[in-house]
mmCIF file of C-alpha atoms in Angstrom:
data_model
loop_
_atom_site.group_PDB
_atom_site.id
_atom_site.type_symbol
_atom_site.label_atom_id
_atom_site.label_comp_id
_atom_site.label_asym_id
_atom_site.label_seq_id
_atom_site.Cartn_x
_atom_site.Cartn_y
_atom_site.Cartn_z
ATOM 1 C CA UNK A 1 60.267 76.986 0.390
ATOM 2 C CA UNK A 2 62.936 76.766 3.052
ATOM 3 C CA UNK A 3 65.368 79.635 3.299
ATOM 4 C CA UNK A 4 69.062 78.927 2.931
ATOM 5 C CA UNK A 5 71.306 79.505 5.951
ATOM 6 C CA UNK A 6 73.487 82.570 6.058
ATOM 7 C CA UNK A 7 77.184 82.688 6.881
ATOM 8 C CA UNK A 8 78.585 84.637 9.847
ATOM 9 C CA UNK A 9 79.050 88.319 9.144
ATOM 10 C CA UNK A 10 82.666 89.211 8.375
ATOM 11 C CA UNK A 11 84.278 92.181 10.134
ATOM 12 C CA UNK A 12 83.477 95.361 8.224
ATOM 13 C CA UNK A 13 86.237 97.511 6.773
ATOM 14 C CA UNK A 14 86.027 101.202 6.017
ATOM 15 C CA UNK A 15 85.562 102.537 2.511
ATOM 16 C CA UNK A 16 89.020 104.096 2.777
ATOM 17 C CA UNK A 17 90.527 100.676 3.532
ATOM 18 C CA UNK A 18 88.572 99.163 0.638
ATOM 19 C CA UNK A 19 89.821 101.827 -1.765
ATOM 20 C CA UNK A 20 93.386 101.062 -0.723
ATOM 21 C CA UNK A 21 93.057 97.515 -2.047
ATOM 22 C CA UNK A 22 90.988 98.420 -5.119
ATOM 23 C CA UNK A 23 91.843 96.372 -8.199
ATOM 24 C CA UNK A 24 90.242 97.042 -11.586
ATOM 25 C CA UNK A 25 88.142 94.070 -12.673
ATOM 26 C CA UNK A 26 88.704 92.577 -9.192
ATOM 27 C CA UNK A 27 92.004 91.182 -10.464
ATOM 28 C CA UNK A 28 93.846 89.429 -7.650
ATOM 29 C CA UNK A 29 90.981 89.996 -5.211
ATOM 30 C CA UNK A 30 89.502 87.024 -3.342
ATOM 31 C CA UNK A 31 85.730 87.448 -3.532
ATOM 32 C CA UNK A 32 84.579 84.345 -1.690
ATOM 33 C CA UNK A 33 85.218 80.777 -0.641
ATOM 34 C CA UNK A 34 84.541 77.559 -2.528
ATOM 35 C CA UNK A 35 85.188 73.843 -2.169
ATOM 36 C CA UNK A 36 84.305 73.195 -5.815
ATOM 37 C CA UNK A 37 87.485 74.129 -7.657
ATOM 38 C CA UNK A 38 91.050 75.328 -7.153
ATOM 39 C CA UNK A 39 93.144 77.127 -9.769
ATOM 40 C CA UNK A 40 96.880 77.550 -9.232
ATOM 41 C CA UNK A 41 99.743 78.345 -11.595
ATOM 42 C CA UNK A 42 100.737 74.699 -11.263
ATOM 43 C CA UNK A 43 97.385 73.060 -11.882
ATOM 44 C CA UNK A 44 93.587 72.933 -11.923
ATOM 45 C CA UNK A 45 91.612 70.736 -9.509
ATOM 46 C CA UNK A 46 87.920 69.829 -9.325
ATOM 47 C CA UNK A 47 87.166 68.952 -5.705
ATOM 48 C CA UNK A 48 90.775 67.792 -5.339
ATOM 49 C CA UNK A 49 91.043 65.881 -8.636
ATOM 50 C CA UNK A 50 93.661 67.272 -11.032
ATOM 51 C CA UNK A 51 92.523 68.076 -14.574
ATOM 52 C CA UNK A 52 95.057 65.873 -16.429
ATOM 53 C CA UNK A 53 94.032 62.933 -14.249
ATOM 54 C CA UNK A 54 90.354 63.554 -14.988
ATOM 55 C CA UNK A 55 90.898 64.060 -18.731
ATOM 56 C CA UNK A 56 92.816 60.809 -19.005
ATOM 57 C CA UNK A 57 90.854 58.574 -16.666
ATOM 58 C CA UNK A 58 87.319 59.893 -16.106
ATOM 59 C CA UNK A 59 84.191 60.341 -18.195
ATOM 60 C CA UNK A 60 82.235 63.577 -18.262
ATOM 61 C CA UNK A 61 79.366 61.894 -16.392
ATOM 62 C CA UNK A 62 81.780 60.950 -13.602
ATOM 63 C CA UNK A 63 83.130 64.508 -13.446
ATOM 64 C CA UNK A 64 79.597 65.916 -13.409
ATOM 65 C CA UNK A 65 78.780 63.607 -10.486
ATOM 66 C CA UNK A 66 81.871 64.777 -8.582
ATOM 67 C CA UNK A 67 80.970 68.441 -9.086
ATOM 68 C CA UNK A 68 77.266 68.094 -8.257
ATOM 69 C CA UNK A 69 77.196 65.358 -5.624
ATOM 70 C CA UNK A 70 80.620 66.055 -4.137
ATOM 71 C CA UNK A 71 82.488 62.745 -4.332
ATOM 72 C CA UNK A 72 83.734 60.122 -6.784
ATOM 73 C CA UNK A 73 80.824 57.834 -7.686
ATOM 74 C CA UNK A 74 80.738 54.119 -7.069
ATOM 75 C CA UNK A 75 79.688 52.010 -10.075
ATOM 76 C CA UNK A 76 76.159 51.818 -8.654
ATOM 77 C CA UNK A 77 76.010 55.571 -8.030
ATOM 78 C CA UNK A 78 77.266 56.301 -11.537
ATOM 79 C CA UNK A 79 74.661 53.976 -13.077
ATOM 80 C CA UNK A 80 71.950 55.684 -11.049
ATOM 81 C CA UNK A 81 73.218 59.157 -12.048
ATOM 82 C CA UNK A 82 73.370 58.255 -15.749
ATOM 83 C CA UNK A 83 69.851 56.871 -15.569
ATOM 84 C CA UNK A 84 68.591 60.086 -13.970
ATOM 85 C CA UNK A 85 70.198 62.208 -16.698
ATOM 86 C CA UNK A 86 68.915 60.074 -19.585
ATOM 87 C CA UNK A 87 65.389 60.171 -18.134
ATOM 88 C CA UNK A 88 65.489 63.991 -18.014
ATOM 89 C CA UNK A 89 66.693 64.558 -21.588
ATOM 90 C CA UNK A 90 63.301 65.202 -23.275
ATOM 91 C CA UNK A 91 62.020 68.784 -23.402
ATOM 92 C CA UNK A 92 58.596 70.057 -22.464
ATOM 93 C CA UNK A 93 56.612 70.861 -25.654
ATOM 94 C CA UNK A 94 56.559 74.531 -24.641
ATOM 95 C CA UNK A 95 60.362 74.657 -24.872
ATOM 96 C CA UNK A 96 60.475 72.753 -28.157
ATOM 97 C CA UNK A 97 57.819 75.043 -29.650
ATOM 98 C CA UNK A 98 59.877 78.079 -28.701
ATOM 99 C CA UNK A 99 62.985 76.640 -30.354
ATOM 100 C CA UNK A 100 61.022 75.926 -33.529
ATOM 101 C CA UNK A 101 59.598 79.455 -33.504
ATOM 102 C CA UNK A 102 63.107 80.932 -33.195
ATOM 103 C CA UNK A 103 64.234 79.675 -36.596
ATOM 104 C CA UNK A 104 63.476 82.926 -38.384
ATOM 105 C CA UNK A 105 65.346 84.985 -35.801
ATOM 106 C CA UNK A 106 68.374 82.702 -36.083
ATOM 107 C CA UNK A 107 68.279 82.773 -39.879
ATOM 108 C CA UNK A 108 68.052 86.579 -39.958
ATOM 109 C CA UNK A 109 70.835 87.088 -37.448
ATOM 110 C CA UNK A 110 68.552 88.876 -35.003
ATOM 111 C CA UNK A 111 69.352 86.063 -32.583
ATOM 112 C CA UNK A 112 72.304 83.729 -32.164
ATOM 113 C CA UNK A 113 72.282 80.266 -30.543
ATOM 114 C CA UNK A 114 73.379 81.639 -27.161
ATOM 115 C CA UNK A 115 70.366 83.982 -27.126
ATOM 116 C CA UNK A 116 67.991 81.127 -27.893
ATOM 117 C CA UNK A 117 69.630 78.874 -25.306
ATOM 118 C CA UNK A 118 69.362 81.568 -22.621
ATOM 119 C CA UNK A 119 65.646 82.030 -23.293
ATOM 120 C CA UNK A 120 65.016 78.287 -23.466
ATOM 121 C CA UNK A 121 66.552 77.875 -19.998
ATOM 122 C CA UNK A 122 64.235 80.588 -18.698
ATOM 123 C CA UNK A 123 61.250 78.764 -20.189
ATOM 124 C CA UNK A 124 62.422 75.539 -18.562
ATOM 125 C CA UNK A 125 61.850 77.211 -15.208
ATOM 126 C CA UNK A 126 58.124 77.457 -15.971
ATOM 127 C CA UNK A 127 58.000 73.683 -16.442
ATOM 128 C CA UNK A 128 60.094 72.695 -13.419
ATOM 129 C CA UNK A 129 58.177 71.777 -10.216
ATOM 130 C CA UNK A 130 61.162 72.827 -8.096
ATOM 131 C CA UNK A 131 61.749 76.121 -9.905
ATOM 132 C CA UNK A 132 61.201 78.495 -6.969
ATOM 133 C CA UNK A 133 62.964 76.490 -4.271
ATOM 134 C CA UNK A 134 66.541 77.121 -3.142
ATOM 135 C CA UNK A 135 66.529 74.017 -0.957
ATOM 136 C CA UNK A 136 69.616 71.831 -1.461
ATOM 137 C CA UNK A 137 67.704 68.737 -2.590
ATOM 138 C CA UNK A 138 65.580 70.757 -5.005
ATOM 139 C CA UNK A 139 68.661 72.472 -6.377
ATOM 140 C CA UNK A 140 70.332 69.127 -7.040
ATOM 141 C CA UNK A 141 67.272 67.861 -8.896
ATOM 142 C CA UNK A 142 67.187 71.021 -11.006
ATOM 143 C CA UNK A 143 70.915 70.775 -11.722
ATOM 144 C CA UNK A 144 70.481 67.271 -13.130
ATOM 145 C CA UNK A 145 67.540 68.387 -15.269
ATOM 146 C CA UNK A 146 69.526 71.293 -16.692
ATOM 147 C CA UNK A 147 72.522 69.055 -17.339
ATOM 148 C CA UNK A 148 70.270 66.624 -19.225
ATOM 149 C CA UNK A 149 68.203 69.139 -21.177
ATOM 150 C CA UNK A 150 70.752 71.691 -22.370
ATOM 151 C CA UNK A 151 72.277 69.302 -24.970
ATOM 152 C CA UNK A 152 68.735 68.586 -26.188
ATOM 153 C CA UNK A 153 68.091 72.319 -26.596
ATOM 154 C CA UNK A 154 71.345 72.668 -28.569
ATOM 155 C CA UNK A 155 70.512 69.704 -30.793
ATOM 156 C CA UNK A 156 66.951 70.830 -31.508
ATOM 157 C CA UNK A 157 68.204 74.335 -32.251
ATOM 158 C CA UNK A 158 70.741 73.049 -34.783
ATOM 159 C CA UNK A 159 68.044 70.928 -36.429
ATOM 160 C CA UNK A 160 65.900 74.066 -36.832
ATOM 161 C CA UNK A 161 68.864 76.018 -38.239
ATOM 162 C CA UNK A 162 69.575 73.230 -40.732
ATOM 163 C CA UNK A 163 65.917 72.924 -41.715
ATOM 164 C CA UNK A 164 65.625 69.251 -40.758
ATOM 165 C CA UNK A 165 63.094 67.429 -38.601
ATOM 166 C CA UNK A 166 63.909 67.542 -34.915
ATOM 167 C CA UNK A 167 65.954 64.548 -33.819
ATOM 168 C CA UNK A 168 65.048 62.861 -30.540
ATOM 169 C CA UNK A 169 61.906 64.871 -29.897
ATOM 170 C CA UNK A 170 60.350 62.164 -27.702
ATOM 171 C CA UNK A 171 63.419 60.792 -25.897
ATOM 172 C CA UNK A 172 65.922 63.628 -26.100
ATOM 173 C CA UNK A 173 68.184 61.608 -28.357
ATOM 174 C CA UNK A 174 69.342 58.006 -28.133
ATOM 175 C CA UNK A 175 69.167 56.557 -24.592
ATOM 176 C CA UNK A 176 71.975 54.117 -25.414
ATOM 177 C CA UNK A 177 74.451 56.917 -26.079
ATOM 178 C CA UNK A 178 76.566 58.621 -23.446
ATOM 179 C CA UNK A 179 76.213 62.318 -22.722
ATOM 180 C CA UNK A 180 78.850 63.597 -25.185
ATOM 181 C CA UNK A 181 77.938 61.215 -28.012
ATOM 182 C CA UNK A 182 74.244 62.014 -27.622
ATOM 183 C CA UNK A 183 74.988 65.731 -27.939
ATOM 184 C CA UNK A 184 76.644 65.111 -31.306
ATOM 185 C CA UNK A 185 73.819 62.805 -32.411
ATOM 186 C CA UNK A 186 71.154 65.360 -31.510
ATOM 187 C CA UNK A 187 72.876 67.983 -33.663
ATOM 188 C CA UNK A 188 73.304 66.034 -36.894
ATOM 189 C CA UNK A 189 71.543 62.673 -36.586
ATOM 190 C CA UNK A 190 74.801 60.734 -36.872
ATOM 191 C CA UNK A 191 76.251 58.672 -34.058
ATOM 192 C CA UNK A 192 79.868 59.796 -33.659
ATOM 193 C CA UNK A 193 82.740 57.346 -33.867
ATOM 194 C CA UNK A 194 84.548 56.541 -30.645
ATOM 195 C CA UNK A 195 87.350 59.044 -31.325
ATOM 196 C CA UNK A 196 84.974 61.954 -31.840
ATOM 197 C CA UNK A 197 82.857 60.918 -28.856
ATOM 198 C CA UNK A 198 85.920 60.793 -26.612
ATOM 199 C CA UNK A 199 87.238 64.171 -27.800
ATOM 200 C CA UNK A 200 83.896 65.840 -27.103
ATOM 201 C CA UNK A 201 83.726 64.057 -23.746
ATOM 202 C CA UNK A 202 87.175 65.362 -22.757
ATOM 203 C CA UNK A 203 86.357 68.874 -23.972
ATOM 204 C CA UNK A 204 83.310 68.837 -21.692
ATOM 205 C CA UNK A 205 85.541 67.749 -18.797
ATOM 206 C CA UNK A 206 87.993 70.581 -19.493
ATOM 207 C CA UNK A 207 85.255 73.221 -19.641
ATOM 208 C CA UNK A 208 83.178 71.917 -16.715
ATOM 209 C CA UNK A 209 84.454 74.219 -13.984
ATOM 210 C CA UNK A 210 86.907 77.058 -13.503
ATOM 211 C CA UNK A 211 86.578 78.807 -10.157
ATOM 212 C CA UNK A 212 85.206 82.370 -9.944
ATOM 213 C CA UNK A 213 85.265 83.129 -13.671
ATOM 214 C CA UNK A 214 82.920 85.831 -14.984
ATOM 215 C CA UNK A 215 79.900 83.601 -15.650
ATOM 216 C CA UNK A 216 80.261 81.581 -12.454
ATOM 217 C CA UNK A 217 80.637 84.753 -10.418
ATOM 218 C CA UNK A 218 77.530 86.106 -12.148
ATOM 219 C CA UNK A 219 75.602 82.994 -11.137
ATOM 220 C CA UNK A 220 76.762 83.365 -7.525
ATOM 221 C CA UNK A 221 75.824 87.047 -7.388
ATOM 222 C CA UNK A 222 72.318 86.174 -8.579
ATOM 223 C CA UNK A 223 72.053 83.170 -6.255
ATOM 224 C CA UNK A 224 73.282 85.348 -3.393
ATOM 225 C CA UNK A 225 70.022 87.286 -3.525
ATOM 226 C CA UNK A 226 68.264 83.912 -2.985
ATOM 227 C CA UNK A 227 66.994 84.031 -6.537
ATOM 228 C CA UNK A 228 66.381 80.631 -8.165
ATOM 229 C CA UNK A 229 68.769 78.356 -10.073
ATOM 230 C CA UNK A 230 67.203 78.886 -13.500
ATOM 231 C CA UNK A 231 67.536 82.655 -13.125
ATOM 232 C CA UNK A 232 71.152 82.339 -12.012
ATOM 233 C CA UNK A 233 71.960 80.043 -14.936
ATOM 234 C CA UNK A 234 70.261 82.366 -17.429
ATOM 235 C CA UNK A 235 72.448 85.198 -16.127
ATOM 236 C CA UNK A 236 75.532 82.999 -16.390
ATOM 237 C CA UNK A 237 74.700 82.175 -20.009
ATOM 238 C CA UNK A 238 74.445 85.897 -20.770
ATOM 239 C CA UNK A 239 77.885 86.431 -19.216
ATOM 240 C CA UNK A 240 79.413 83.464 -21.049
ATOM 241 C CA UNK A 241 78.191 84.747 -24.423
ATOM 242 C CA UNK A 242 80.719 87.586 -24.465
ATOM 243 C CA UNK A 243 83.795 87.178 -26.708
ATOM 244 C CA UNK A 244 86.052 87.991 -23.768
ATOM 245 C CA UNK A 245 84.716 84.906 -21.969
ATOM 246 C CA UNK A 246 83.036 81.847 -23.484
ATOM 247 C CA UNK A 247 82.630 83.348 -26.931
ATOM 248 C CA UNK A 248 86.417 83.347 -27.322
ATOM 249 C CA UNK A 249 86.401 79.842 -28.821
ATOM 250 C CA UNK A 250 84.143 81.040 -31.655
ATOM 251 C CA UNK A 251 86.208 84.211 -32.114
ATOM 252 C CA UNK A 252 89.472 82.225 -32.168
ATOM 253 C CA UNK A 253 88.233 80.010 -35.015
ATOM 254 C CA UNK A 254 86.907 82.977 -36.951
ATOM 255 C CA UNK A 255 90.338 84.600 -36.612
ATOM 256 C CA UNK A 256 92.069 81.496 -38.009
ATOM 257 C CA UNK A 257 89.593 81.393 -40.893
ATOM 258 C CA UNK A 258 90.401 85.050 -41.613
ATOM 259 C CA UNK A 259 94.153 84.351 -41.620
ATOM 260 C CA UNK A 260 93.663 81.341 -43.897
ATOM 261 C CA UNK A 261 91.562 83.441 -46.259
ATOM 262 C CA UNK A 262 94.034 86.333 -46.305
ATOM 263 C CA UNK A 263 97.303 84.418 -46.716
ATOM 264 C CA UNK A 264 96.162 81.154 -48.333
ATOM 265 C CA UNK A 265 96.802 77.578 -47.323
ATOM 266 C CA UNK A 266 100.145 77.445 -49.155
ATOM 267 C CA UNK A 267 101.450 80.307 -47.016
ATOM 268 C CA UNK A 268 101.218 78.320 -43.760
ATOM 269 C CA UNK A 269 104.712 78.137 -42.304
ATOM 270 C CA UNK A 270 105.921 81.136 -44.282
ATOM 271 C CA UNK A 271 106.596 84.776 -43.486
ATOM 272 C CA UNK A 272 103.111 85.706 -44.737
ATOM 273 C CA UNK A 273 101.569 84.514 -41.476
ATOM 274 C CA UNK A 274 104.192 86.428 -39.495
ATOM 275 C CA UNK A 275 103.356 89.563 -41.473
ATOM 276 C CA UNK A 276 99.627 89.106 -40.800
ATOM 277 C CA UNK A 277 100.310 88.768 -37.101
ATOM 278 C CA UNK A 278 102.648 91.775 -37.059
ATOM 279 C CA UNK A 279 99.953 93.897 -38.681
ATOM 280 C CA UNK A 280 97.542 92.726 -35.963
ATOM 281 C CA UNK A 281 100.093 93.750 -33.318
ATOM 282 C CA UNK A 282 100.691 97.130 -34.967
ATOM 283 C CA UNK A 283 96.982 97.908 -35.098
ATOM 284 C CA UNK A 284 96.532 96.673 -31.510
ATOM 285 C CA UNK A 285 93.997 94.104 -32.589
ATOM 286 C CA UNK A 286 92.886 91.767 -29.821
ATOM 287 C CA UNK A 287 93.740 88.188 -30.807
ATOM 288 C CA UNK A 288 91.255 85.779 -29.300
ATOM 289 C CA UNK A 289 92.149 82.513 -27.606
ATOM 290 C CA UNK A 290 95.300 83.825 -25.959
ATOM 291 C CA UNK A 291 96.146 84.891 -22.436
ATOM 292 C CA UNK A 292 94.316 84.316 -19.193
ATOM 293 C CA UNK A 293 93.564 86.437 -16.148
ATOM 294 C CA UNK A 294 94.828 83.720 -13.775
ATOM 295 C CA UNK A 295 97.283 81.549 -15.731
ATOM 296 C CA UNK A 296 100.476 83.420 -16.549
ATOM 297 C CA UNK A 297 102.545 80.435 -17.720
ATOM 298 C CA UNK A 298 99.947 78.708 -19.861
ATOM 299 C CA UNK A 299 96.489 77.163 -19.503
ATOM 300 C CA UNK A 300 96.816 73.556 -18.294
ATOM 301 C CA UNK A 301 93.807 72.520 -20.377
ATOM 302 C CA UNK A 302 95.030 73.822 -23.741
ATOM 303 C CA UNK A 303 97.702 71.195 -24.550
ATOM 304 C CA UNK A 304 95.312 68.361 -23.627
ATOM 305 C CA UNK A 305 92.720 69.445 -26.174
ATOM 306 C CA UNK A 306 95.295 70.481 -28.772
ATOM 307 C CA UNK A 307 96.895 67.020 -28.743
ATOM 308 C CA UNK A 308 93.553 65.226 -29.048
ATOM 309 C CA UNK A 309 92.251 67.605 -31.717
ATOM 310 C CA UNK A 310 95.342 67.281 -33.856
ATOM 311 C CA UNK A 311 95.212 63.487 -33.565
ATOM 312 C CA UNK A 312 91.715 63.330 -35.051
ATOM 313 C CA UNK A 313 92.637 65.957 -37.660
ATOM 314 C CA UNK A 314 95.508 63.756 -38.847
ATOM 315 C CA UNK A 315 93.015 60.919 -39.420
ATOM 316 C CA UNK A 316 90.625 63.047 -41.492
ATOM 317 C CA UNK A 317 91.173 63.995 -45.133
ATOM 318 C CA UNK A 318 88.834 66.977 -45.325
ATOM 319 C CA UNK A 319 87.124 69.247 -42.858
ATOM 320 C CA UNK A 320 83.983 71.366 -43.493
ATOM 321 C CA UNK A 321 86.054 74.269 -44.805
ATOM 322 C CA UNK A 322 87.478 72.171 -47.649
ATOM 323 C CA UNK A 323 91.079 72.211 -46.383
ATOM 324 C CA UNK A 324 92.961 69.239 -45.036
ATOM 325 C CA UNK A 325 91.958 69.329 -41.387
ATOM 326 C CA UNK A 326 95.496 69.175 -40.069
ATOM 327 C CA UNK A 327 96.278 72.466 -41.831
ATOM 328 C CA UNK A 328 94.239 74.319 -39.223
ATOM 329 C CA UNK A 329 96.488 72.944 -36.499
ATOM 330 C CA UNK A 330 99.621 73.755 -38.499
ATOM 331 C CA UNK A 331 98.375 77.328 -38.846
ATOM 332 C CA UNK A 332 97.346 77.448 -35.203
ATOM 333 C CA UNK A 333 100.737 76.216 -34.071
ATOM 334 C CA UNK A 334 102.473 78.916 -36.106
ATOM 335 C CA UNK A 335 100.212 81.581 -34.608
ATOM 336 C CA UNK A 336 100.898 80.212 -31.106
ATOM 337 C CA UNK A 337 104.661 80.305 -31.749
ATOM 338 C CA UNK A 338 104.533 83.914 -32.923
ATOM 339 C CA UNK A 339 102.424 84.972 -29.927
ATOM 340 C CA UNK A 340 104.826 83.296 -27.516
ATOM 341 C CA UNK A 341 107.997 84.644 -29.154
ATOM 342 C CA UNK A 342 106.794 88.213 -29.711
ATOM 343 C CA UNK A 343 104.339 88.743 -26.864
ATOM 344 C CA UNK A 344 105.151 85.969 -24.376
ATOM 345 C CA UNK A 345 101.446 85.062 -24.294
ATOM 346 C CA UNK A 346 100.256 81.456 -24.190
ATOM 347 C CA UNK A 347 97.048 80.076 -25.724
ATOM 348 C CA UNK A 348 94.121 79.285 -23.464
ATOM 349 C CA UNK A 349 91.798 76.318 -23.943
ATOM 350 C CA UNK A 350 89.533 78.278 -26.308
ATOM 351 C CA UNK A 351 92.208 78.301 -29.020
ATOM 352 C CA UNK A 352 92.535 74.521 -29.572
ATOM 353 C CA UNK A 353 88.809 74.160 -28.925
ATOM 354 C CA UNK A 354 88.018 76.198 -32.027
ATOM 355 C CA UNK A 355 90.258 74.091 -34.257
ATOM 356 C CA UNK A 356 89.110 70.816 -32.728
ATOM 357 C CA UNK A 357 85.386 71.498 -33.030
ATOM 358 C CA UNK A 358 85.845 72.786 -36.592
ATOM 359 C CA UNK A 359 87.673 69.598 -37.566
ATOM 360 C CA UNK A 360 84.728 67.604 -36.201
ATOM 361 C CA UNK A 361 82.244 69.570 -38.296
ATOM 362 C CA UNK A 362 80.556 71.410 -35.431
ATOM 363 C CA UNK A 363 79.061 74.754 -36.587
ATOM 364 C CA UNK A 364 81.031 77.657 -35.118
ATOM 365 C CA UNK A 365 77.966 79.407 -33.566
ATOM 366 C CA UNK A 366 77.373 76.290 -31.436
ATOM 367 C CA UNK A 367 80.814 76.304 -29.796
ATOM 368 C CA UNK A 368 79.733 78.474 -26.870
ATOM 369 C CA UNK A 369 76.401 76.661 -26.337
ATOM 370 C CA UNK A 370 78.421 73.429 -26.076
ATOM 371 C CA UNK A 371 80.545 75.249 -23.485
ATOM 372 C CA UNK A 372 77.277 75.785 -21.583
ATOM 373 C CA UNK A 373 76.479 72.055 -21.834
ATOM 374 C CA UNK A 374 79.689 71.489 -19.884
ATOM 375 C CA UNK A 375 79.903 74.497 -17.534
ATOM 376 C CA UNK A 376 76.327 73.952 -16.330
ATOM 377 C CA UNK A 377 77.849 71.457 -13.898
ATOM 378 C CA UNK A 378 80.205 74.012 -12.396
ATOM 379 C CA UNK A 379 77.586 76.747 -12.321
ATOM 380 C CA UNK A 380 75.077 74.543 -10.542
ATOM 381 C CA UNK A 381 77.688 73.345 -8.050
ATOM 382 C CA UNK A 382 78.463 76.972 -7.191
ATOM 383 C CA UNK A 383 74.802 77.964 -7.005
ATOM 384 C CA UNK A 384 74.129 75.066 -4.611
ATOM 385 C CA UNK A 385 77.160 76.092 -2.544
ATOM 386 C CA UNK A 386 76.073 79.756 -2.482
ATOM 387 C CA UNK A 387 72.523 78.912 -1.400
ATOM 388 C CA UNK A 388 73.770 76.528 1.290
ATOM 389 C CA UNK A 389 75.993 79.124 2.981
ATOM 390 C CA UNK A 390 74.717 82.428 1.715
ATOM 391 C CA UNK A 391 75.757 86.011 2.171
ATOM 392 C CA UNK A 392 74.569 88.502 -0.405
ATOM 393 C CA UNK A 393 77.430 89.692 -2.622
ATOM 394 C CA UNK A 394 77.518 93.460 -2.436
ATOM 395 C CA UNK A 395 80.908 95.116 -3.117
ATOM 396 C CA UNK A 396 81.680 98.806 -2.899
ATOM 397 C CA UNK A 397 82.606 101.083 -5.770
ATOM 398 C CA UNK A 398 85.240 103.765 -6.152
ATOM 399 C CA UNK A 399 83.487 107.025 -7.047
ATOM 400 C CA UNK A 400 85.120 109.026 -9.880
ATOM 401 C CA UNK A 401 82.346 111.539 -10.588
ATOM 402 C CA UNK A 402 81.796 115.181 -9.734
ATOM 403 C CA UNK A 403 82.595 116.584 -6.310
ATOM 404 C CA UNK A 404 79.598 117.430 -4.095
ATOM 405 C CA UNK A 405 77.715 120.439 -5.533
ATOM 406 C CA UNK A 406 74.416 122.244 -5.157
ATOM 407 C CA UNK A 407 71.478 121.817 -7.506
#
């Protein structure tokens, strides 16, 4: 295994100087450099490509190529990349056996899909010939394998939850389907129509990368010790699980379901929803899917997914909850309006994601695993970047304990 190069040592500052710039949660603190992604109040860019441009004109496979290989693919490069991903979709029997064995834990609630996914990724490391290497070429090969196999893990897991035979056991799905469509097929055995396939594809683009967010930073901290990619990704999955991060899309949909249950479908657009929200404000309840640590004037991704989700909802007559699908967007829009008028807080991408995935019949506990199927590209790009120009990430802390004293 070849060791990754290290970056030049930055000038040290004193602990007193560090304490002077202390910010809780590292808010506003620059913790490193990256060429992968840029977030500004005015936009979001993946290696220089703006998110609206990508959502309108690119496929997820093209975006994954840009993040992992660093440039826009030629038609030949894209065909080669797609072929590599399709070939890596099948799982080693050891991983499939674990997923099958996890059914009881999932059914009992002792485990949730994110737990099973995290463990499955760890098991993948045992089957990967490049597992222990942090060499750039090995990392790229592992990144493509993870990108290919994570949707297969999600699909097999949903099959186990639903009590059906595993779909795509030998091939990891249908080789003729694109990445997003194959993910849907693996979960329910039905090939999605072009509208559903495109919405999932765009959602994967929107979730693919987002700078030094909590899970990406976790992956870089782990990679900074020169630990391996699978370990860094497993740590990132653990970070993403939290409801204050990736789990917010699940929590946002559960909140809307609670409002719908409490006020009733006929109350959408009436004062009853306002009263529900006011009670939430009065009790200081945290409302999921709103606000963002970086964006103060709205998440650029949210309106893209909201528009697409509502469009497919307007075409459907019923969603899995038994309500006209568009009602969820009508309720969501009223909640958004109240949040903006009373709290001046905008929705983030997790809010329309919940409604959109629910309209498409995706089980709520799989929302965050699907997030992983997208963000794996960003995580791996950052892990590769960290290994290629490494300096261990070791911040200081501000001590708030007892003064020095004798035993």
